[in-house]
Short mmCIF file of C-alpha atoms in Angstrom, two decimals:
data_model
loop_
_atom_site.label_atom_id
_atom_site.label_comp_id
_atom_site.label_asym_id
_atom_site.label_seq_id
_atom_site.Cartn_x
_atom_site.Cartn_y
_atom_site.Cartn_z
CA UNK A 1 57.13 49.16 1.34
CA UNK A 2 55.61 50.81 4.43
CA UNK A 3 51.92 52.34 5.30
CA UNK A 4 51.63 55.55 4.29
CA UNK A 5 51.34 58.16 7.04
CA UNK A 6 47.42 59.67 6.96
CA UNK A 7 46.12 62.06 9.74
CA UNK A 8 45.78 60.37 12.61
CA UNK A 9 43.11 62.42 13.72
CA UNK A 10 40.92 61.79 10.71
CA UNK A 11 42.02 57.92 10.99
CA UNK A 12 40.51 58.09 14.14
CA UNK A 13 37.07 59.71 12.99
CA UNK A 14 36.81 57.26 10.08
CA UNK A 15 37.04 53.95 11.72
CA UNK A 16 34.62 55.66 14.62
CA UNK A 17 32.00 55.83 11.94
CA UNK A 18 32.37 51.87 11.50
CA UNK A 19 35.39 51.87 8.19
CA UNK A 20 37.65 49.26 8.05
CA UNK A 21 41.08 50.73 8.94
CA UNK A 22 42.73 49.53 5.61
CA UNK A 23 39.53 51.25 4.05
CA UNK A 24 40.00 54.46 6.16
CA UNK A 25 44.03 54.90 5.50
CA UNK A 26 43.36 54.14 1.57
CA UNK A 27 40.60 56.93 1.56
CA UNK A 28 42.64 59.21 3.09
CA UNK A 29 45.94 58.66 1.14
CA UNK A 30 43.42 58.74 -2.03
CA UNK A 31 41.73 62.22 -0.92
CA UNK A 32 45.06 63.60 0.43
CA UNK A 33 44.24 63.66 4.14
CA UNK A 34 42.12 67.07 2.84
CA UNK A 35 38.96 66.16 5.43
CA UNK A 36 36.58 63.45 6.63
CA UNK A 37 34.29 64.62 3.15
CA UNK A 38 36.77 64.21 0.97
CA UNK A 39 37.67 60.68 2.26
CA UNK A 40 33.86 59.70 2.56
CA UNK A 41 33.64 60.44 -0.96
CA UNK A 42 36.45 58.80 -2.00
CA UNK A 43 34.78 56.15 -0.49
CA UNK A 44 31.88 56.51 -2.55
CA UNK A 45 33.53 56.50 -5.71
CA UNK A 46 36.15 53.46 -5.35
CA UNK A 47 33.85 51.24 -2.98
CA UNK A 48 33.68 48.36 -5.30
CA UNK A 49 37.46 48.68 -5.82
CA UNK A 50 38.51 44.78 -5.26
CA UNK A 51 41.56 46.22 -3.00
CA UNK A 52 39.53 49.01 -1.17
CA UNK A 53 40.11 46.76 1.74
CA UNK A 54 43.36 46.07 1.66
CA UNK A 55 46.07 48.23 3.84
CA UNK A 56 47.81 50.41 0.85
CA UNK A 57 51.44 50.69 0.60
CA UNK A 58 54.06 52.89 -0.25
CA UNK A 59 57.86 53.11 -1.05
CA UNK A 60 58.30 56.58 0.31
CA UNK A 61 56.81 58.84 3.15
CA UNK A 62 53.73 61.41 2.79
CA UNK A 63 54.20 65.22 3.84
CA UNK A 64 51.15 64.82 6.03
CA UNK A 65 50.45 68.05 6.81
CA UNK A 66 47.75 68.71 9.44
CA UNK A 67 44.25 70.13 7.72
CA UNK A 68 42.07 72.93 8.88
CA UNK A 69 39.79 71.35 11.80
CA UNK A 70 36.85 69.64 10.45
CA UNK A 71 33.66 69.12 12.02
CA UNK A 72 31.56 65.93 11.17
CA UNK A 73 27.89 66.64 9.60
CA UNK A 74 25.02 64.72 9.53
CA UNK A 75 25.03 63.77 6.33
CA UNK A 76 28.57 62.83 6.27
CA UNK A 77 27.52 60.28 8.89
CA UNK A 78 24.57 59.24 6.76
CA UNK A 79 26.78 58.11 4.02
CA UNK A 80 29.20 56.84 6.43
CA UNK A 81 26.54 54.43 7.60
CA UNK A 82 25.46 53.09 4.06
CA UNK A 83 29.46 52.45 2.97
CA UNK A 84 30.12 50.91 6.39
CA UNK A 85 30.67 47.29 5.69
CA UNK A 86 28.04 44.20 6.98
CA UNK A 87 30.58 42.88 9.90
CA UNK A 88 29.90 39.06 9.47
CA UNK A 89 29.41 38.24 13.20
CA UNK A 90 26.22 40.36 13.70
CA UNK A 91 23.28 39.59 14.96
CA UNK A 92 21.83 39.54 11.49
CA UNK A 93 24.09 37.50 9.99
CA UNK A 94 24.15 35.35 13.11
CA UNK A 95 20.45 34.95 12.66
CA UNK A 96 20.92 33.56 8.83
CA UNK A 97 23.26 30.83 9.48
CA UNK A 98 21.13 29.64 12.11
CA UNK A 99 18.17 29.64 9.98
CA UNK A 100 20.63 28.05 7.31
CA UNK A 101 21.88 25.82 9.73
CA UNK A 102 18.09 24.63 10.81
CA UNK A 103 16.94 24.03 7.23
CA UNK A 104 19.67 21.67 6.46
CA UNK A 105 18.93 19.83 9.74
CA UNK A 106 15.65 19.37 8.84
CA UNK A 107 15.91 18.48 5.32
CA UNK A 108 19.03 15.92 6.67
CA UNK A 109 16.46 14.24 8.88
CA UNK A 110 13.40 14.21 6.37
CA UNK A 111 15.84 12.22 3.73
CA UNK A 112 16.40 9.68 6.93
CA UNK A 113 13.35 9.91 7.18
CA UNK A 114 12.31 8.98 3.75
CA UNK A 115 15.20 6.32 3.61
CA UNK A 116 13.68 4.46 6.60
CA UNK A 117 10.17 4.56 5.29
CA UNK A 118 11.46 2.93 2.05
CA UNK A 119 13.37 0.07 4.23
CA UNK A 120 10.52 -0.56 5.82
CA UNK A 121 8.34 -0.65 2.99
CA UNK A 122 10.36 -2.83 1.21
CA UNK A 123 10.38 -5.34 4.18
CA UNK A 124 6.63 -4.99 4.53
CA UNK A 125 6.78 -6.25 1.17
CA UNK A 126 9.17 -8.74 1.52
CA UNK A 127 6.98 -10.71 4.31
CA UNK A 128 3.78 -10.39 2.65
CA UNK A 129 5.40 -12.36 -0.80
CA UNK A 130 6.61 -14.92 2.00
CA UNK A 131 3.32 -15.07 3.41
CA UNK A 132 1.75 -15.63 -0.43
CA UNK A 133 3.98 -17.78 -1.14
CA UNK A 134 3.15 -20.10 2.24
CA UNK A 135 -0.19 -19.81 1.92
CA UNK A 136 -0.43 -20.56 -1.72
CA UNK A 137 1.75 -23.99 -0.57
CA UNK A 138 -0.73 -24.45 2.34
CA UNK A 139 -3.24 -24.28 -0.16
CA UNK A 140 -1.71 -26.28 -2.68
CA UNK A 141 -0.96 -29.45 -0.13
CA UNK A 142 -5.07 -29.12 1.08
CA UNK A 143 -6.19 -29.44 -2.99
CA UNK A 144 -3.16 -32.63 -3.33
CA UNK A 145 -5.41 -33.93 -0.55
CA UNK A 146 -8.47 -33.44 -2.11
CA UNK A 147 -8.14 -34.85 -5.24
CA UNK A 148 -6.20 -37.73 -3.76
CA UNK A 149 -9.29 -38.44 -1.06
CA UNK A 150 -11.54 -38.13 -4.13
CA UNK A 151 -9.34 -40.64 -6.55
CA UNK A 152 -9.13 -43.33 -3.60
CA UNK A 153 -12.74 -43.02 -3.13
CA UNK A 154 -13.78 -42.86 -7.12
CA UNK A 155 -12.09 -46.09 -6.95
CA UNK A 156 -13.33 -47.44 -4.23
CA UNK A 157 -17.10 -46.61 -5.64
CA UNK A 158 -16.03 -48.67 -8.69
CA UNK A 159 -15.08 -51.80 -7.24
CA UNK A 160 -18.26 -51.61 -4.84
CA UNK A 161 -20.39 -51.49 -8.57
CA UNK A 162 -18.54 -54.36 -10.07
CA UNK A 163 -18.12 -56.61 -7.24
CA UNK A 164 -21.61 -55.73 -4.91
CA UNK A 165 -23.56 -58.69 -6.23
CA UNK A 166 -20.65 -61.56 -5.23
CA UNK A 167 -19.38 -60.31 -2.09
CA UNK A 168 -20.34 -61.60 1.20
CA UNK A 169 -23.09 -59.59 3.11
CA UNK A 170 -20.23 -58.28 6.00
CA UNK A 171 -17.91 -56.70 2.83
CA UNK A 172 -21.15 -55.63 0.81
CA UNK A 173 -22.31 -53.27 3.96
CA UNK A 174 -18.65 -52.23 4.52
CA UNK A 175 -18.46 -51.47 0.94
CA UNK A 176 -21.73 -49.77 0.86
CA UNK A 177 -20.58 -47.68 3.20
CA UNK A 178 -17.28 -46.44 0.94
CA UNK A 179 -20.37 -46.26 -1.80
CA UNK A 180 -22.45 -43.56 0.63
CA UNK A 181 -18.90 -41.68 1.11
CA UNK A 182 -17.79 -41.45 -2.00
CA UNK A 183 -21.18 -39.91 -2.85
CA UNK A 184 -21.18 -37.58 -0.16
CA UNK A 185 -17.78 -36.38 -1.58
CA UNK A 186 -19.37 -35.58 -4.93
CA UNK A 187 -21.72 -33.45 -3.88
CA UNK A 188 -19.31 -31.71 -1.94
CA UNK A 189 -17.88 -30.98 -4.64
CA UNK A 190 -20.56 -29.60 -6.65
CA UNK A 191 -21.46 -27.59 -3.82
CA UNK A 192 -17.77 -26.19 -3.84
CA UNK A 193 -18.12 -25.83 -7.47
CA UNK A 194 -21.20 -23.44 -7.15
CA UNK A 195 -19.40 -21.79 -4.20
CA UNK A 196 -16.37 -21.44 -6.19
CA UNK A 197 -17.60 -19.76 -9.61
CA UNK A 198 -19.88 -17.59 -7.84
CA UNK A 199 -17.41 -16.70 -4.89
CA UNK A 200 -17.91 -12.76 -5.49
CA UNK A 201 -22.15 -13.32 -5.51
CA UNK A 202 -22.54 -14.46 -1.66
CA UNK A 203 -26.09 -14.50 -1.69
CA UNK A 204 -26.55 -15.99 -5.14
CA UNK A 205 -24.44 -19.09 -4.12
CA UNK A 206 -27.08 -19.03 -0.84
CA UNK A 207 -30.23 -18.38 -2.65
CA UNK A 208 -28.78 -21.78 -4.74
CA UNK A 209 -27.90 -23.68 -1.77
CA UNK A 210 -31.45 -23.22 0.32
CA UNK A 211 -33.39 -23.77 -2.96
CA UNK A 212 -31.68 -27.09 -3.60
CA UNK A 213 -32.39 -28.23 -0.08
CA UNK A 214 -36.04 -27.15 -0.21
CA UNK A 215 -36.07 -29.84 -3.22
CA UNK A 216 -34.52 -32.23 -0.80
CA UNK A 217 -36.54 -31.72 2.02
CA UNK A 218 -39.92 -31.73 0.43
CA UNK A 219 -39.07 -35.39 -1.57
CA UNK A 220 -38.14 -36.50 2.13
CA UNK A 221 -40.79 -35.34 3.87
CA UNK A 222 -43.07 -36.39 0.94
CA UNK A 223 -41.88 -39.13 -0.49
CA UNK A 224 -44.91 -40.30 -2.31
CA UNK A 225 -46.04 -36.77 -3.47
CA UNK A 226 -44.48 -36.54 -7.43
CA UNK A 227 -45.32 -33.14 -7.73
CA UNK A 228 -42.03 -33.17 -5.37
CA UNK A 229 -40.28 -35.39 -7.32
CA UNK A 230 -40.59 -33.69 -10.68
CA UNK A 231 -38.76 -30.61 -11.61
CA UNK A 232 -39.27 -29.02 -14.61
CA UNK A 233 -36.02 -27.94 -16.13
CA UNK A 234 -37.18 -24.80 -18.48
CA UNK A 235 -38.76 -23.21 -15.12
CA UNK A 236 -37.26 -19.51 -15.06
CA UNK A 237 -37.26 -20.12 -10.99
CA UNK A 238 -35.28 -23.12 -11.02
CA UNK A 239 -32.59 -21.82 -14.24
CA UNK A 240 -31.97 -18.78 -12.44
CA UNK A 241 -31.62 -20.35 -9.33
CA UNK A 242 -29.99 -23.95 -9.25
CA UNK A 243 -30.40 -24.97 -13.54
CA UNK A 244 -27.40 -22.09 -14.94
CA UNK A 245 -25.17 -23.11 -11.70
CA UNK A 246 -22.06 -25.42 -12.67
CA UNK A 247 -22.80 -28.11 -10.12
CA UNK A 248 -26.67 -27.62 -9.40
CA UNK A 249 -28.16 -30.01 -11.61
CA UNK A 250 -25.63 -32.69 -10.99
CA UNK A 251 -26.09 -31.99 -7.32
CA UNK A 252 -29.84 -33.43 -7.83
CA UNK A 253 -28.64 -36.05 -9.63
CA UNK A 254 -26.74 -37.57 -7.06
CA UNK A 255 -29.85 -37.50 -5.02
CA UNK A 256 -31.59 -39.66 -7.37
CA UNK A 257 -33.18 -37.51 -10.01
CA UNK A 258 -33.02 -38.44 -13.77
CA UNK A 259 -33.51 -36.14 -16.71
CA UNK A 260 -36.50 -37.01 -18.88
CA UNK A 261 -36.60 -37.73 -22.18
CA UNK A 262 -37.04 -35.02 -24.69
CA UNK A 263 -34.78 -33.49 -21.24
CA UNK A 264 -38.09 -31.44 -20.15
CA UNK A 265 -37.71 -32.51 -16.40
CA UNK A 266 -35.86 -33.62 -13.68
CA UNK A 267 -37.78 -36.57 -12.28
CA UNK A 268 -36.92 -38.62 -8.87
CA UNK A 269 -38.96 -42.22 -9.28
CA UNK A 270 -40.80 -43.16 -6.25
CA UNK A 271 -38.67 -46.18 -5.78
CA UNK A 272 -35.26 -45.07 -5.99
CA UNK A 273 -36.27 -42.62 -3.50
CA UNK A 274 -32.71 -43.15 -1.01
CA UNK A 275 -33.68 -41.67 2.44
CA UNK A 276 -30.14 -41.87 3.39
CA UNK A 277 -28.69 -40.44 0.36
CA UNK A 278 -31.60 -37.08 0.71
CA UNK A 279 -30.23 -37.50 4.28
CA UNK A 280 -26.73 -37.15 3.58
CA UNK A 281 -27.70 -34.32 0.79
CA UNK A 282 -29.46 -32.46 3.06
CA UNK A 283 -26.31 -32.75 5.70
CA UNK A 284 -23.84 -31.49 2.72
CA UNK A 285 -26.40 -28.17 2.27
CA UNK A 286 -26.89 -27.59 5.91
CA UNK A 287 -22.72 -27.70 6.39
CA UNK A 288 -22.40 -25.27 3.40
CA UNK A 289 -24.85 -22.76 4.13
CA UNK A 290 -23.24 -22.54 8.00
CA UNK A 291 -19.91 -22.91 7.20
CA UNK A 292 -18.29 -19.42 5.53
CA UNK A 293 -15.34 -21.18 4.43
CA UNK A 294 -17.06 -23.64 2.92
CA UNK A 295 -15.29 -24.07 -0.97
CA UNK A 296 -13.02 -21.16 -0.78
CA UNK A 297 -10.05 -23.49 0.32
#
């Protein structure tokens, strides 16, 4: 099988208006080497030919015979120009694989991107649980303490109220002293307790905590006035106050005051007035009102 002879001359012409030479020799081997218009349209018509492109052979020679001259029009180089094939190295195809090229890059490094910012989101994670779970086990040991602080001195206010009247005098002050403690714990704690259920309500638990030490301070400062030493425990002032607080009322009842019968007031006899224990009281309020930490551990 060889190449079939085509007119050089019109060869020449062809691949000068930008045809493939396979494309060229087929055309002209197809239109008989009759003229550049015949081959052009032969173009036209088998264009989509899968072998238009590939170099045609042949088991015998042509009689190529040379045409008449042919001159090229303009419109044969129109519709040379719209069969011409795309080369693949110009500058517009060059200019798509780059853009190609620069959109895979840049989706590439947004998924590394997005991969890193997971990684680190997870290990942001990872530390906070760690710090949860410490503090909650910081917290955990400080409440152990508590409670065991307030157990040894629950027990310790116990054996002061059973044994007070047979000790010696140097024991019965020590032991007084665990007494005055152990009370001051307890109304820490009911303190915390008002802190604690009203922990959102800042300025409730405050309102509760300066009202509470206004009792206190006016049954110091006046101990023999009962108008300070009575509280009546239906006033809307005091319920909305200290009275519907968990801890309130038994906060004035470590100070001394006593429920009435028929449970209409609060009432502080003049001689159980404790200047030490409205003392202490007054210590506990002044500690929780300047302390913002105060019940939250």
């Amino acid at each position: 099988m060889a190449v079939p002879e085509v007119n050089e001359k019109l060869l020449r012409e062809l691949e000068a208006m930008g045809f493939p030479s396979a494309r060229a020799t087929r055309a002209l081997q197809g239109s008989g080497n009759a003229s550049i218009e015949a081959a052009i349209d032969w173009i036209i018509d088998h264009g989509n030919d899968p072998d238009v492109d590939e170099m045609p052979r042949v088991s015998i020679d042509l009689d190529v015979r040379s045409p008449e001259p042919c001159f090229v029009t303009e419109e044969m180089k129109k519709k040379a120009r719209q069969l011409r094939p795309e080369e693949k190295n110009s500058p517009r195809e060059r200019e798509k694989e780059r853009i190609r090229a620069g959109k895979e890059l840049l989706e590439a490094e947004r998924i590394a991107e997005e991969i890193e910012r997971r990684r680190f989101l997870a290990s942001r994670k990872a530390e906070k649980e760690e710090e949860k779970r410490a503090r909650e086990r910081v917290l955990q040991k400080l409440r152990n303490d508590k409670l065991e602080r307030r157990q040894k001195l629950e027990v310790s206010s116990d054996s002061l109220m059973s044994s007070k009247h047979t000790l010696p005098l140097g024991e019965t002050k020590m032991n007084a002293h665990v007494y005055s403690a152990a009370k001051a714990e307890q109304m820490r704690e009911c303190l915390r307790s008002i802190r604690r259920n009203h922990k959102g309500d800042d300025a409730r638990v405050r309102r509760a905590f300066q009202t509470l030490l206004t009792y206190i301070g006016n049954v110091a400062r006046n101990p023999e006035v009962e108008k300070f030493r009575r509280i009546r425990l239906s006033n809307p002032v005091f319920q909305e106050r200290v009275g519907a607080l968990e801890g309130g009322v038994e906060f004035l009842e470590l100070c001394g005051f006593r429920k009435t019968e028929g449970l209409e007031f609060l009432f502080l006899p003049r001689d159980k007035v404790d200047m030490g224990v409205l003392h202490s009281a007054g210590s506990q309020l002044k500690s929780a009102l300047t302390n913002p930490y105060f019940g939250l551990l």
